[in-house]
PDB file of C-alpha atoms in Angstrom:
ATOM      1  CA  GLY A   6     134.675 226.904  33.197  1.00  0.00           C
ATOM      2  CA  VAL A   7     131.197 226.688  31.731  1.00  0.00           C
ATOM      3  CA  SER A   8     128.612 228.769  33.334  1.00  0.00           C
ATOM      4  CA  LEU A   9     124.908 228.082  33.729  1.00  0.00           C
ATOM      5  CA  SER A  10     123.917 230.755  31.368  1.00  0.00           C
ATOM      6  CA  GLN A  11     126.213 229.433  28.747  1.00  0.00           C
ATOM      7  CA  SER A  12     124.828 226.004  28.949  1.00  0.00           C
ATOM      8  CA  ILE A  13     121.352 227.116  28.870  1.00  0.00           C
ATOM      9  CA  SER A  14     121.753 229.479  26.023  1.00  0.00           C
ATOM     10  CA  GLY A  15     123.663 226.822  24.047  1.00  0.00           C
ATOM     11  CA  THR A  16     120.693 224.265  24.587  1.00  0.00           C
ATOM     12  CA  LEU A  17     118.122 226.894  23.635  1.00  0.00           C
ATOM     13  CA  ARG A  18     119.830 227.793  20.631  1.00  0.00           C
ATOM     14  CA  CYS A  19     120.070 224.161  19.564  1.00  0.00           C
ATOM     15  CA  LEU A  20     116.378 223.530  20.175  1.00  0.00           C
ATOM     16  CA  LEU A  21     115.178 226.922  18.615  1.00  0.00           C
ATOM     17  CA  GLU A  22     117.277 226.917  15.308  1.00  0.00           C
ATOM     18  CA  VAL A  23     115.173 224.116  13.893  1.00  0.00           C
ATOM     19  CA  LEU A  24     112.000 226.374  14.279  1.00  0.00           C
ATOM     20  CA  HIS A  25     110.907 228.739  11.597  1.00  0.00           C
ATOM     21  CA  PRO A  26     112.129 232.316  12.130  1.00  0.00           C
ATOM     22  CA  GLY A  27     108.434 233.597  12.725  1.00  0.00           C
ATOM     23  CA  LEU A  28     107.816 231.124  15.339  1.00  0.00           C
ATOM     24  CA  ARG A  29     111.194 231.903  17.098  1.00  0.00           C
ATOM     25  CA  TYR A  30     110.221 235.641  16.986  1.00  0.00           C
ATOM     26  CA  PHE A  31     106.862 234.580  18.594  1.00  0.00           C
ATOM     27  CA  LEU A  32     108.435 232.429  21.478  1.00  0.00           C
ATOM     28  CA  GLN A  33     111.127 235.291  22.481  1.00  0.00           C
ATOM     29  CA  PRO A  34     108.840 237.196  24.841  1.00  0.00           C
ATOM     30  CA  PHE A  35     107.734 233.902  26.504  1.00  0.00           C
ATOM     31  CA  LEU A  36     111.334 233.006  27.210  1.00  0.00           C
ATOM     32  CA  ILE A  37     111.984 236.442  28.698  1.00  0.00           C
ATOM     33  CA  MET A  38     108.922 235.904  30.900  1.00  0.00           C
ATOM     34  CA  TYR A  39     110.430 232.725  31.966  1.00  0.00           C
ATOM     35  CA  TYR A  40     113.889 233.727  32.712  1.00  0.00           C
ATOM     36  CA  ALA A  41     113.182 237.346  34.148  1.00  0.00           C
ATOM     37  CA  PRO A  42     111.770 236.053  37.440  1.00  0.00           C
ATOM     38  CA  ILE A  43     114.438 233.383  37.660  1.00  0.00           C
ATOM     39  CA  LEU A  44     117.231 236.081  37.451  1.00  0.00           C
ATOM     40  CA  ALA A  45     115.419 238.350  39.902  1.00  0.00           C
ATOM     41  CA  ALA A  46     115.234 235.547  42.365  1.00  0.00           C
ATOM     42  CA  ARG A  47     118.962 234.685  41.985  1.00  0.00           C
ATOM     43  CA  TYR A  48     119.767 238.337  42.518  1.00  0.00           C
ATOM     44  CA  TYR A  49     117.788 238.647  45.726  1.00  0.00           C
ATOM     45  CA  VAL A  50     119.053 235.276  47.140  1.00  0.00           C
ATOM     46  CA  ALA A  51     122.627 235.489  46.150  1.00  0.00           C
ATOM     47  CA  GLY A  52     122.926 239.228  45.896  1.00  0.00           C
ATOM     48  CA  PRO A  53     125.236 241.176  43.549  1.00  0.00           C
ATOM     49  CA  SER A  54     128.605 239.819  42.716  1.00  0.00           C
ATOM     50  CA  ARG A  55     131.675 240.871  44.455  1.00  0.00           C
ATOM     51  CA  LYS A  56     132.863 242.202  41.101  1.00  0.00           C
ATOM     52  CA  TYR A  57     129.793 244.331  40.615  1.00  0.00           C
ATOM     53  CA  VAL A  58     130.056 245.892  44.021  1.00  0.00           C
ATOM     54  CA  GLU A  59     133.807 246.759  43.570  1.00  0.00           C
ATOM     55  CA  GLU A  60     133.096 248.267  40.166  1.00  0.00           C
ATOM     56  CA  SER A  61     130.229 250.317  41.618  1.00  0.00           C
ATOM     57  CA  ARG A  62     132.319 251.559  44.580  1.00  0.00           C
ATOM     58  CA  ARG A  63     135.203 252.557  42.279  1.00  0.00           C
ATOM     59  CA  GLY A  64     132.737 254.406  39.863  1.00  0.00           C
ATOM     60  CA  HIS A  65     131.258 256.153  42.894  1.00  0.00           C
ATOM     61  CA  GLU A  66     134.680 256.939  44.184  1.00  0.00           C
ATOM     62  CA  ARG A  67     135.459 258.421  40.992  1.00  0.00           C
ATOM     63  CA  VAL A  68     132.446 260.799  40.671  1.00  0.00           C
ATOM     64  CA  VAL A  69     132.973 262.051  44.330  1.00  0.00           C
ATOM     65  CA  GLU A  70     136.752 262.783  43.461  1.00  0.00           C
ATOM     66  CA  GLY A  71     135.569 264.568  40.452  1.00  0.00           C
ATOM     67  CA  TRP A  72     133.238 266.742  42.560  1.00  0.00           C
ATOM     68  CA  ARG A  73     136.003 267.478  45.023  1.00  0.00           C
ATOM     69  CA  ARG A  74     138.306 268.713  42.294  1.00  0.00           C
ATOM     70  CA  ALA A  75     135.381 270.740  40.823  1.00  0.00           C
ATOM     71  CA  VAL A  76     134.734 272.338  44.266  1.00  0.00           C
ATOM     72  CA  GLU A  77     138.400 273.140  44.807  1.00  0.00           C
ATOM     73  CA  ALA A  78     138.580 274.706  41.267  1.00  0.00           C
ATOM     74  CA  ALA A  79     135.481 276.876  41.848  1.00  0.00           C
ATOM     75  CA  GLU A  80     136.850 277.868  45.193  1.00  0.00           C
ATOM     76  CA  ARG A  81     140.207 279.048  43.686  1.00  0.00           C
ATOM     77  CA  ALA A  82     138.255 280.784  40.776  1.00  0.00           C
ATOM     78  CA  ASN A  83     136.267 282.596  43.454  1.00  0.00           C
ATOM     79  CA  GLU A  84     138.780 283.564  45.971  1.00  0.00           C
ATOM     80  CA  GLY A  85     137.800 286.412  48.131  1.00  0.00           C
ATOM     81  CA  GLY A  86     134.027 286.004  47.322  1.00  0.00           C
ATOM     82  CA  TYR A  87     131.291 283.883  48.361  1.00  0.00           C
ATOM     83  CA  TRP A  88     131.022 280.188  47.041  1.00  0.00           C
ATOM     84  CA  PRO A  89     128.179 277.948  48.217  1.00  0.00           C
ATOM     85  CA  VAL A  90     130.379 274.701  48.699  1.00  0.00           C
ATOM     86  CA  HIS A  91     133.723 274.010  50.313  1.00  0.00           C
ATOM     87  CA  LEU A  92     135.780 270.987  51.453  1.00  0.00           C
ATOM     88  CA  ASN A  93     136.446 270.493  55.049  1.00  0.00           C
ATOM     89  CA  ASP A  94     139.981 269.380  56.195  1.00  0.00           C
ATOM     90  CA  ASP A  95     138.880 265.857  55.985  1.00  0.00           C
ATOM     91  CA  GLY A  96     137.674 266.110  52.347  1.00  0.00           C
ATOM     92  CA  THR A  97     134.017 266.389  52.947  1.00  0.00           C
ATOM     93  CA  ILE A  98     131.937 268.509  50.759  1.00  0.00           C
ATOM     94  CA  VAL A  99     129.779 271.111  52.889  1.00  0.00           C
ATOM     95  CA  THR A 100     127.599 273.948  52.243  1.00  0.00           C
ATOM     96  CA  SER A 101     128.058 277.390  53.738  1.00  0.00           C
ATOM     97  CA  LEU A 102     125.500 280.149  54.282  1.00  0.00           C
ATOM     98  CA  PRO A 103     125.505 282.981  51.807  1.00  0.00           C
ATOM     99  CA  PRO A 104     125.707 286.590  53.087  1.00  0.00           C
ATOM    100  CA  ASN A 105     122.256 287.173  51.640  1.00  0.00           C
ATOM    101  CA  PRO A 106     119.565 284.623  53.034  1.00  0.00           C
ATOM    102  CA  GLU A 107     117.822 285.049  49.589  1.00  0.00           C
ATOM    103  CA  ASP A 108     120.647 283.252  47.824  1.00  0.00           C
ATOM    104  CA  VAL A 109     120.534 279.833  49.590  1.00  0.00           C
ATOM    105  CA  LEU A 110     121.491 276.922  47.566  1.00  0.00           C
ATOM    106  CA  ASP A 111     121.411 273.255  48.439  1.00  0.00           C
ATOM    107  CA  LEU A 112     124.458 271.109  48.117  1.00  0.00           C
ATOM    108  CA  THR A 113     123.402 269.633  44.772  1.00  0.00           C
ATOM    109  CA  ASP A 114     122.859 273.168  43.161  1.00  0.00           C
ATOM    110  CA  GLY A 115     126.337 274.123  44.734  1.00  0.00           C
ATOM    111  CA  ILE A 116     128.245 270.956  43.310  1.00  0.00           C
ATOM    112  CA  GLU A 117     126.343 271.527  39.852  1.00  0.00           C
ATOM    113  CA  LYS A 118     127.581 275.355  39.740  1.00  0.00           C
ATOM    114  CA  SER A 119     131.213 274.111  40.891  1.00  0.00           C
ATOM    115  CA  VAL A 120     131.369 271.608  38.045  1.00  0.00           C
ATOM    116  CA  ALA A 121     130.307 274.359  35.555  1.00  0.00           C
ATOM    117  CA  ALA A 122     132.696 276.905  36.937  1.00  0.00           C
ATOM    118  CA  ALA A 123     135.630 274.385  36.726  1.00  0.00           C
ATOM    119  CA  THR A 124     134.750 273.415  33.363  1.00  0.00           C
ATOM    120  CA  THR A 125     134.599 277.091  32.390  1.00  0.00           C
ATOM    121  CA  ALA A 126     137.946 277.843  34.048  1.00  0.00           C
ATOM    122  CA  ALA A 127     139.608 274.761  32.484  1.00  0.00           C
ATOM    123  CA  SER A 128     138.524 275.945  28.992  1.00  0.00           C
ATOM    124  CA  GLU A 129     139.619 279.494  29.270  1.00  0.00           C
ATOM    125  CA  PRO A 130     143.242 280.075  28.236  1.00  0.00           C
ATOM    126  CA  THR A 131     145.436 281.229  31.243  1.00  0.00           C
ATOM    127  CA  MET A 132     147.564 284.326  30.836  1.00  0.00           C
ATOM    128  CA  VAL A 133     151.286 283.961  31.727  1.00  0.00           C
TER     129      VAL A 133
END
């Protein structure tokens, strides 16, 4: 089907192609100032599309799953020692207190160190 944006773009292209390129270059910011509020109002009235929401959710799930794999790899690499983040039985990433209170890390720093440790462990050759 034909969308509203396709018909508007086609109409404006037909109208503006007869103008001199310098004049089209001059008019372009005014067209942006005209369409930006219309698009913003459409977003706030109609909200994001279902496809956009689903793609965002899938992307978020991929990121969190990557963090979980990184935490698991970091825990395996540091077995027997302290590691600041762990996975619960339900798969939630949680922090644990260090043996030394001076070494407190927040969850973000722990995940960052887990990703770095997992990347380092994955790049090192394994001995068999």
